[in-house]
Tab-separated table of C-alpha atoms in Angstrom:
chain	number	residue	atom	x	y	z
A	44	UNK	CA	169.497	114.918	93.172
A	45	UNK	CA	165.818	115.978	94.920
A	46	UNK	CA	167.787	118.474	96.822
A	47	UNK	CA	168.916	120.129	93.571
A	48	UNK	CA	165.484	119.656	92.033
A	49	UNK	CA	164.090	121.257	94.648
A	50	UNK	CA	166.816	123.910	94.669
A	51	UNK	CA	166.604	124.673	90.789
A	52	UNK	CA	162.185	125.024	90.822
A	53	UNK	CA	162.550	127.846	93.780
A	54	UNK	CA	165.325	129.823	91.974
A	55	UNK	CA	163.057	129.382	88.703
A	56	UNK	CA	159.872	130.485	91.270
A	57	UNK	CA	161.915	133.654	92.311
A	58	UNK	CA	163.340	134.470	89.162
A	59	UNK	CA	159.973	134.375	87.270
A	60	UNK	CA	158.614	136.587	90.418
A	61	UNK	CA	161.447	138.918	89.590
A	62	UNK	CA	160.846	139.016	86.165
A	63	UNK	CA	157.429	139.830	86.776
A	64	UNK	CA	157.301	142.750	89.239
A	65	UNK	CA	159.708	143.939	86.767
A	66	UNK	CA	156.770	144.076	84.290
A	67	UNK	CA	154.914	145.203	86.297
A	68	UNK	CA	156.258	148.330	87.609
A	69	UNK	CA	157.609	148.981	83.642
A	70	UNK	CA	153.695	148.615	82.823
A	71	UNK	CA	152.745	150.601	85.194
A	72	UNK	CA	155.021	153.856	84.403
A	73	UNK	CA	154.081	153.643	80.749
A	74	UNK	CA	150.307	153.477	81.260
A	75	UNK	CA	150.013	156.962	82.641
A	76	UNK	CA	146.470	157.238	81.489
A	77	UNK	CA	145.426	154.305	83.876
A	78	UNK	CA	144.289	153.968	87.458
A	79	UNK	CA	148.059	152.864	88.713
A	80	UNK	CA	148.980	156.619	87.906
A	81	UNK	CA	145.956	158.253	88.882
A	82	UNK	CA	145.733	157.420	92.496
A	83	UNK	CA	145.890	161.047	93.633
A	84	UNK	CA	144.357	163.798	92.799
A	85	UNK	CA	146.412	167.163	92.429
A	86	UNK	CA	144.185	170.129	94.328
A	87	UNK	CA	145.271	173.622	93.339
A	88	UNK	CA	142.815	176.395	95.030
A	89	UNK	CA	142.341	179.201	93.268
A	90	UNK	CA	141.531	182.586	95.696
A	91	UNK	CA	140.740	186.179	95.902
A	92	UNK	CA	138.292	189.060	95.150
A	93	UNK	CA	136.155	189.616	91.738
A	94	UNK	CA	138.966	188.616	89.363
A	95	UNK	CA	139.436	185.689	90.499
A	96	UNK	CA	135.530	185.326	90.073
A	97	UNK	CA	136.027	185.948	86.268
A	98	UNK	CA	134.769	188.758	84.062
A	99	UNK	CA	135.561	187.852	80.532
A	100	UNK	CA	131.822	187.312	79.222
A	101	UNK	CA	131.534	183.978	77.115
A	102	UNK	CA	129.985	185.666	74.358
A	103	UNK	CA	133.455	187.705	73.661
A	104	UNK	CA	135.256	184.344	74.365
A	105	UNK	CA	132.989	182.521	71.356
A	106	UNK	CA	133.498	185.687	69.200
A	107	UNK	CA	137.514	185.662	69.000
A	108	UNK	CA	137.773	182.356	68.956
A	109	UNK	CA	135.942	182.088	65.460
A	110	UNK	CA	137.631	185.871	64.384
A	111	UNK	CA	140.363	185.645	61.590
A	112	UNK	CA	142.543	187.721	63.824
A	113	UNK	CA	142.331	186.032	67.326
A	114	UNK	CA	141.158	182.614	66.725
A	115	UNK	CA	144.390	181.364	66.589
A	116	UNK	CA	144.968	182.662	70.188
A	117	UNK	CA	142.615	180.307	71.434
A	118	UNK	CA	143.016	177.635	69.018
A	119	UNK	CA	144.393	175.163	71.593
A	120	UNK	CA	140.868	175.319	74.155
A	121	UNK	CA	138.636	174.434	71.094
A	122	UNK	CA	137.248	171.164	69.911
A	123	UNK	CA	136.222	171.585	66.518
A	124	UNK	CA	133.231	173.899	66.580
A	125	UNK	CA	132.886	173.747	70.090
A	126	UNK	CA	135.195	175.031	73.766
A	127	UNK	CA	137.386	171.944	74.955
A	128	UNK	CA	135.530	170.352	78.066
A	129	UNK	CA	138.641	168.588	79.847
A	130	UNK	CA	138.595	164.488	80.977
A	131	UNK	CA	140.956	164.829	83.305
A	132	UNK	CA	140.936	168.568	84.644
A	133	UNK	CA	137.783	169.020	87.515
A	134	UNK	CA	136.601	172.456	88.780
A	135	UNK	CA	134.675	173.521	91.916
A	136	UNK	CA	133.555	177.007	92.299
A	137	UNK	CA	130.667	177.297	95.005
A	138	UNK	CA	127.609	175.595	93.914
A	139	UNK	CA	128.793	174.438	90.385
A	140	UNK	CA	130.918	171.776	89.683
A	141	UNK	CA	132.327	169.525	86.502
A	142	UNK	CA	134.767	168.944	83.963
A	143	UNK	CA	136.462	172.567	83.544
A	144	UNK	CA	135.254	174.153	80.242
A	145	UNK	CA	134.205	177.709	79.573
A	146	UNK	CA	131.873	179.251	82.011
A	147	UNK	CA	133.460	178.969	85.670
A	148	UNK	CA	133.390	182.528	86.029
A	149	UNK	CA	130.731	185.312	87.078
A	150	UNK	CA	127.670	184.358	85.484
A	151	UNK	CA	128.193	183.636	81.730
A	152	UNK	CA	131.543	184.614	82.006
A	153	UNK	CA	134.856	183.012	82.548
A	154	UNK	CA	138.436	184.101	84.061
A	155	UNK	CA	141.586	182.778	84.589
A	156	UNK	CA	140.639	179.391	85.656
A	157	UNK	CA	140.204	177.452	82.088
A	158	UNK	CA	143.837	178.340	80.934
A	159	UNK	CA	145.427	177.442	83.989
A	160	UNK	CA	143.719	174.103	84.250
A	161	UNK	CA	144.911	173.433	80.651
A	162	UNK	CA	147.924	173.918	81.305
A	163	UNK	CA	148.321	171.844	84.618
A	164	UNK	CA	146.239	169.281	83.024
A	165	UNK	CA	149.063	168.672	80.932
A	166	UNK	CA	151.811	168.973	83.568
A	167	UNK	CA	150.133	166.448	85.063
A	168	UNK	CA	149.954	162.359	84.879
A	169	UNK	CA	147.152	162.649	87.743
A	170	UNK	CA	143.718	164.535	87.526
A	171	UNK	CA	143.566	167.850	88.805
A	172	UNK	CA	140.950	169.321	90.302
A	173	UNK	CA	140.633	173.523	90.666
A	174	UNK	CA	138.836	174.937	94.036
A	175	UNK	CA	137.613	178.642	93.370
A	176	UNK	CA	136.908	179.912	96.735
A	177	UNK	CA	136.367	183.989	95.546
A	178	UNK	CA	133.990	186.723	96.419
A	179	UNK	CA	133.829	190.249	94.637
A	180	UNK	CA	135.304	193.340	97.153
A	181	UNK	CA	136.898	191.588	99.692
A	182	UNK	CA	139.932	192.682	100.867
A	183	UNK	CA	142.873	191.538	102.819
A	184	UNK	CA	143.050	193.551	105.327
A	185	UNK	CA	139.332	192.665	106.708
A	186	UNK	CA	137.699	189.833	104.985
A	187	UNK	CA	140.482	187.460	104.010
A	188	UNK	CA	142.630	188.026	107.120
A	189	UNK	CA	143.743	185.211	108.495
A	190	UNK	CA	143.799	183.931	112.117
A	191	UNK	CA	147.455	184.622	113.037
A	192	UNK	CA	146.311	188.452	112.052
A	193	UNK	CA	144.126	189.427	114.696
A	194	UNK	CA	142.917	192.570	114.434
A	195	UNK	CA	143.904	194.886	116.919
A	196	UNK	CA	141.197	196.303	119.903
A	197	UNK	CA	141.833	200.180	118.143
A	198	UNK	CA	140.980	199.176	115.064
A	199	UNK	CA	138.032	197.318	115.865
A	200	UNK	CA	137.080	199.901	118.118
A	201	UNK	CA	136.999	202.704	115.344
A	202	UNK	CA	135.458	200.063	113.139
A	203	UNK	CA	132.428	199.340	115.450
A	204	UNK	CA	131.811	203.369	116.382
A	205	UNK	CA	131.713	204.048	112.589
A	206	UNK	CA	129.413	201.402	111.749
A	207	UNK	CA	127.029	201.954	114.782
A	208	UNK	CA	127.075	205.590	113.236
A	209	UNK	CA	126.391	204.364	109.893
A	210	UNK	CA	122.984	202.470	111.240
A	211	UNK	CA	121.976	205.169	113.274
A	212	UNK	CA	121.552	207.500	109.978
A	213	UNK	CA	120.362	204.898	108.047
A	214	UNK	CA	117.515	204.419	110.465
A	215	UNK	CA	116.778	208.399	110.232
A	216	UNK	CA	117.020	208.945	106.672
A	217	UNK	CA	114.592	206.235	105.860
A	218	UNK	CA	112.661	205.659	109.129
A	219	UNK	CA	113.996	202.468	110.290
A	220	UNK	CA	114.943	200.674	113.811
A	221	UNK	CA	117.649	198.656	112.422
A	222	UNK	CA	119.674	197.028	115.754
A	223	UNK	CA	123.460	198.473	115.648
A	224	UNK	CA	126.029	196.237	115.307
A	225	UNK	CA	128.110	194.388	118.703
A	226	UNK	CA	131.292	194.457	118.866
A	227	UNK	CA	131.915	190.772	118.310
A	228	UNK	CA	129.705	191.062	115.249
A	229	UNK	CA	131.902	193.475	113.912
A	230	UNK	CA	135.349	191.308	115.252
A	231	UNK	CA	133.418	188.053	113.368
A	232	UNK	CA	133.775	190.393	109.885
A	233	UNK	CA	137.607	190.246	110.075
A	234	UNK	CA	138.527	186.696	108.215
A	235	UNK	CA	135.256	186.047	107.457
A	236	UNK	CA	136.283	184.945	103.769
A	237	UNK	CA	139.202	183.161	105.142
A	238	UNK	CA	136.959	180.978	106.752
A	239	UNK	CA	134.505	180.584	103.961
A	240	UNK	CA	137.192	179.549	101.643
A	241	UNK	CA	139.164	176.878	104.289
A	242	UNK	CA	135.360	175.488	104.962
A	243	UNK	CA	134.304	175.392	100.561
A	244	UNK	CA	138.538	173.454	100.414
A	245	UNK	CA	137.350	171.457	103.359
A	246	UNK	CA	133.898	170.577	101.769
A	247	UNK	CA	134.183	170.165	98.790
A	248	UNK	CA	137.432	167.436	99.386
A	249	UNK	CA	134.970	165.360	101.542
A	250	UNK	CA	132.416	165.481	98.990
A	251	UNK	CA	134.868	164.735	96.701
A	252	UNK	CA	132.734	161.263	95.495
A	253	UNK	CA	129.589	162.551	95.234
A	254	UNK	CA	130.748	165.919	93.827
A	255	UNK	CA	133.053	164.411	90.618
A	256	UNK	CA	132.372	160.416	90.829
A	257	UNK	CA	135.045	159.749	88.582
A	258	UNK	CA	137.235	161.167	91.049
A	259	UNK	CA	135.860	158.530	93.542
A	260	UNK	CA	138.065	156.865	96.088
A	261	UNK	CA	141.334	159.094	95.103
A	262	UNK	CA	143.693	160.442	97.341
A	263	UNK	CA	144.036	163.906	97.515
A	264	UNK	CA	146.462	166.256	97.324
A	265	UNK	CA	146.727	170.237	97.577
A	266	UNK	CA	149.195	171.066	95.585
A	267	UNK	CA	149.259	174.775	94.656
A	268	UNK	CA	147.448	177.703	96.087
A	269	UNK	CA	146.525	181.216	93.828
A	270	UNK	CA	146.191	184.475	94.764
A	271	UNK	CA	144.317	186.673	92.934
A	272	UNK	CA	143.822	190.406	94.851
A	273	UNK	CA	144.137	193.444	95.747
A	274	UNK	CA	141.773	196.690	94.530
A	275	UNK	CA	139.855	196.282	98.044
A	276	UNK	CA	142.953	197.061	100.071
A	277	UNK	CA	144.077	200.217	97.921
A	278	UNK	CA	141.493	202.057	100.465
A	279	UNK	CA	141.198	203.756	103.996
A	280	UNK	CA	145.037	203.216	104.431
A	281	UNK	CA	144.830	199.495	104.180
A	282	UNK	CA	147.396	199.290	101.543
A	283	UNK	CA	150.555	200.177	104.072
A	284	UNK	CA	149.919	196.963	105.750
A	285	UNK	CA	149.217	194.960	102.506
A	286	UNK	CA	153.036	193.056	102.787
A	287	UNK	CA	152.208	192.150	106.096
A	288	UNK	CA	148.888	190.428	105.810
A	289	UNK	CA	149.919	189.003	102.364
A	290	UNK	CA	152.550	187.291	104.357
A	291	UNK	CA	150.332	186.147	107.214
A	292	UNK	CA	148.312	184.884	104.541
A	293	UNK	CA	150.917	182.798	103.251
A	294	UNK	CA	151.673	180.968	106.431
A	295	UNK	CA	148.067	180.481	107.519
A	296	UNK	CA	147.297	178.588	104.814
A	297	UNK	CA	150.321	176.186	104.840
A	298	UNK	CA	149.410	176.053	108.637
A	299	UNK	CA	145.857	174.922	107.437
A	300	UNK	CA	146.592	172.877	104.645
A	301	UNK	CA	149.820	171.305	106.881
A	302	UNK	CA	152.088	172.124	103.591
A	303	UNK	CA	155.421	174.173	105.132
A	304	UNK	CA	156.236	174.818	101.535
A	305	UNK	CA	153.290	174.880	99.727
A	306	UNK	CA	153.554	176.617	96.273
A	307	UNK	CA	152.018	179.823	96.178
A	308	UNK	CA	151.615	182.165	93.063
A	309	UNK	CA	150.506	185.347	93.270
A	310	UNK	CA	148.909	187.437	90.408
A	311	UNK	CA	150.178	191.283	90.703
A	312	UNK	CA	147.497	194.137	90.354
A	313	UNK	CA	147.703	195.328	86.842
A	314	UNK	CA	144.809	197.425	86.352
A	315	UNK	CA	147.097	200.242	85.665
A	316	UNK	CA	147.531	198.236	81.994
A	317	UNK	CA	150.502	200.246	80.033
A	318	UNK	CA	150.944	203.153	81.957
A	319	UNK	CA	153.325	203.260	85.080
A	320	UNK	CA	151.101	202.762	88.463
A	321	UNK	CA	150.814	205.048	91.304
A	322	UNK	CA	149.771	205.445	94.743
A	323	UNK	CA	147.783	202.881	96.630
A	324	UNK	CA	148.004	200.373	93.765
A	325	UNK	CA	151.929	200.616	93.815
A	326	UNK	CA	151.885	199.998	96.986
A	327	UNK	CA	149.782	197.053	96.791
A	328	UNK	CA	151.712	196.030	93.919
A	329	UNK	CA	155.353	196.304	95.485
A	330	UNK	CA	154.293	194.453	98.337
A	331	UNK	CA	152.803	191.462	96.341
A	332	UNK	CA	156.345	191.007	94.466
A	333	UNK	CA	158.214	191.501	97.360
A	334	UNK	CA	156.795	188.805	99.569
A	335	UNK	CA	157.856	186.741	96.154
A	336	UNK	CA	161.067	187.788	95.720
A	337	UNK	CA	162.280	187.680	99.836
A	338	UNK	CA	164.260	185.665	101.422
A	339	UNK	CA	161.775	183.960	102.937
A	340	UNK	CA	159.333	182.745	100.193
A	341	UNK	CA	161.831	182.889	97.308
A	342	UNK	CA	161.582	179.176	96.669
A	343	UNK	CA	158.057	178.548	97.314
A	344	UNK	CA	156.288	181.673	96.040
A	345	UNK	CA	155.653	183.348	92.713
A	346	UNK	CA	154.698	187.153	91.490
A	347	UNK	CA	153.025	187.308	87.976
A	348	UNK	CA	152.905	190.977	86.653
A	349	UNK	CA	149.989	190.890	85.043
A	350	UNK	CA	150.114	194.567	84.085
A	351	UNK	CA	152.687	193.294	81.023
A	352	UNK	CA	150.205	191.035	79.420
A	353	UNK	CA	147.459	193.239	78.416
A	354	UNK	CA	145.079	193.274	75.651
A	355	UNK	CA	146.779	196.554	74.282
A	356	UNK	CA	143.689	196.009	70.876
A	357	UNK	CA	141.189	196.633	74.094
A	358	UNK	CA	143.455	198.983	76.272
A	359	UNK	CA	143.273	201.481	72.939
A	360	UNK	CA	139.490	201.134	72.946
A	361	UNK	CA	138.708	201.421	76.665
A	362	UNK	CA	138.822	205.580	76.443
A	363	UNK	CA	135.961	205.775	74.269
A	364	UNK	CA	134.161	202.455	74.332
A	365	UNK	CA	130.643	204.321	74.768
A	366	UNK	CA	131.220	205.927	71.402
A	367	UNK	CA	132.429	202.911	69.561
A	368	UNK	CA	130.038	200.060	71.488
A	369	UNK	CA	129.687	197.908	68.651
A	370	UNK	CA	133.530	197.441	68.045
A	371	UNK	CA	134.006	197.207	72.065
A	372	UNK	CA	131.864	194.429	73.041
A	373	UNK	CA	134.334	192.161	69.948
A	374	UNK	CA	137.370	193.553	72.300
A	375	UNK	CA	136.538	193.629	75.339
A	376	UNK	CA	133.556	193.154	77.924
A	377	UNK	CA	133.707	194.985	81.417
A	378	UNK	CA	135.500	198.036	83.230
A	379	UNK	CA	139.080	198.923	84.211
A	380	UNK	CA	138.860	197.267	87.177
A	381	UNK	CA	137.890	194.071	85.958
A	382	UNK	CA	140.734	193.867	83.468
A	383	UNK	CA	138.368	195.180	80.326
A	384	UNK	CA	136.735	191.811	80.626
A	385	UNK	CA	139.455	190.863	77.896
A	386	UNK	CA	138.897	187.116	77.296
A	387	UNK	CA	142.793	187.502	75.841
A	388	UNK	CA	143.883	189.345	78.877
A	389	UNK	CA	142.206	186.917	81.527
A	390	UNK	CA	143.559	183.757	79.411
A	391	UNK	CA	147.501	185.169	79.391
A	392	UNK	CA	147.550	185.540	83.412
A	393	UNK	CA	145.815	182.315	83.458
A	394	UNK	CA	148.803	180.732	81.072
A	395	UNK	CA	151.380	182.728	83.379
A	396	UNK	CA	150.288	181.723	86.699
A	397	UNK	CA	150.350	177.927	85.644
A	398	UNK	CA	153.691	178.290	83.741
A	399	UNK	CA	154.877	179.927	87.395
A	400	UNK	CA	153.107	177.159	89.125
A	401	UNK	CA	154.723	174.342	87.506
A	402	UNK	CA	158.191	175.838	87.953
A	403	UNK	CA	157.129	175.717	91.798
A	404	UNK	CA	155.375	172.217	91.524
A	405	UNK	CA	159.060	170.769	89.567
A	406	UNK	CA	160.994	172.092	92.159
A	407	UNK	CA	158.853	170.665	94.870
């Protein structure tokens, strides 16, 4: 009788054990918004040259979003009277940091980032935290070339003579003794920005407490990577060797980040807006979708044409914005290069690039 006592309390013990792990793990998956789905944080570094920076200025961001005509375009980034400032969406870019809102951009201006982090904030159950690692005229072929990419002696050669030559009428035209450059200065040049952005990743993920304290104790994880490039490399020839080095890009960084198929989006030079493109920026721009659509990457890497969602209200201005100033700065807010400054132009590649993104993230 003891025996079955004893027998009967353990199988109550371990059934009531079951029944509560069962809780558990149920209570777990439905409180998404707690710490026991939150243990990670999802990284997604966002790279290039002065687009990437951001060139939409606020003040044409705040003016649409209150126009009758484009305020319902950004509708869904406004709280009440004021931009959305996100709980659970963190940005990095250099020396500013916080809860992404309006304003990560160039100086009072903003670019792609604050769609895309809206739209992976929702994707995800975890925070997410954005790394801009960007610089304005850096190219691909020099700056952001990455170590498996050496640059070869010829090149470096002609680099070095031209630049010595360069300092040597400098110093004539305006009386100066500036030192020429050596020829490991000049090697040190080549993947320069590469290395600035791998050391701001590496940086700001072990500052990651002191940086965002509610992020505090989290795992990380890198999770995405954009790309965001090109006009530097349509110059000097650079743009025959653009597939190549986009590719070598590509690897380094899964290399670095130890991520064999991390997801990679890239966002196609479309400065060439409506009309068909030519020349170096063809070029540029055939290489960039096909690295995306080759064997190789086709299941890891995305091409956003950005040339299909422009602001055709400020591509019709652009011509003769001097003459009609007042009407331009409610359109747009910068050059041809910088994608008009269109807040609306900057926000769609931002929506596209996380809408390609999170087909890459579900597959992965």
């Amino acid at each position: 009788m003891m025996m079955l006592q004893r027998h009967l309390s353990r199988t109550r013990l371990l059934l009531g054990s079951l029944a509560l792990l069962v809780f558990l793990t149920s209570h777990c998956n439905l409180l998404t918004n707690q710490a026991c789905a939150q243990d990670t944080v999802q990284v997604y570094i966002l790279a290039g040259q002065s687009n990437m920076e951001g060139k939409a200025k606020n003040s044409l961001f705040d003016h649409q979003a209150s126009a009758p005509e484009t305020k319902e375009f950004f509708a869904h980034l406004r709280d009440g009277e004021k931009w959305l400032e996100m709980d659970d969406v963190f940005i990095n870019y250099l020396n500013r940091n916080g809860h992404l809102t309006l304003g990560y951009g160039s100086r009072d201006r903003t670019g792609i980032e604050y769609e895309f982090g809206y739209r992976m904030g929702k994707q995800h159950k975890d925070p997410v935290l954005l790394i801009k690692t960007c610089w304005g005229g850096h190219s691909l072929y020099k700056k952001f070339r990455s170590p498996s990419n050496p640059v070869p002696d010829s090149v470096l050669k002609q680099d070095l003579e031209q630049q010595v030559k360069n300092v040597q009428r400098n110093n004539e035209k305006k009386d100066r003794n500036d030192p020429a450059p050596t020829a490991d200065e000049v090697r040190q040049q080549y993947g320069d920005s590469y290395r600035m952005m791998v050391d701001e990743v590496t940086n700001t993920l072990k500052e990651l407490d002191t940086r965002f304290p509610e992020l505090a104790g989290k795992k990380t994880n890198i999770a995405g990577f954009v790309w965001f490039q090109g006009w530097n490399d349509q110059y000097n020839g650079a743009e025959t060797e653009y597939d190549h080095n986009l590719r070598m890009l590509v690897d380094d960084i899964r290399k670095e980040w130890k991520k064999p198929k991390l997801p990679v989006v890239i966002a196609v030079m479309g400065q060439n807006m409506s009309q068909e493109a030519k020349g170096a920026m063809k070029v540029i721009q055939d290489a960039q979708i096909g690295v995306a659509e080759s064997d190789e990457y086709k299941d890891s890497v995305r091409a956003v044409r950005t040339a299909v969602l422009v602001d055709k209200a400020a591509e019709e201005l652009y011509p003769n914005w001097r003459q009609n100033f007042e009407k331009w700065e409610k359109t747009g807010s910068d050059f041809a290069y910088h994608y008009m400054g269109s807040a609306i132009w900057m926000t769609r590649i931002g929506g596209h690039c996380a809408d390609a993104m999170i087909e890459l993230v579900g597959k992965d």
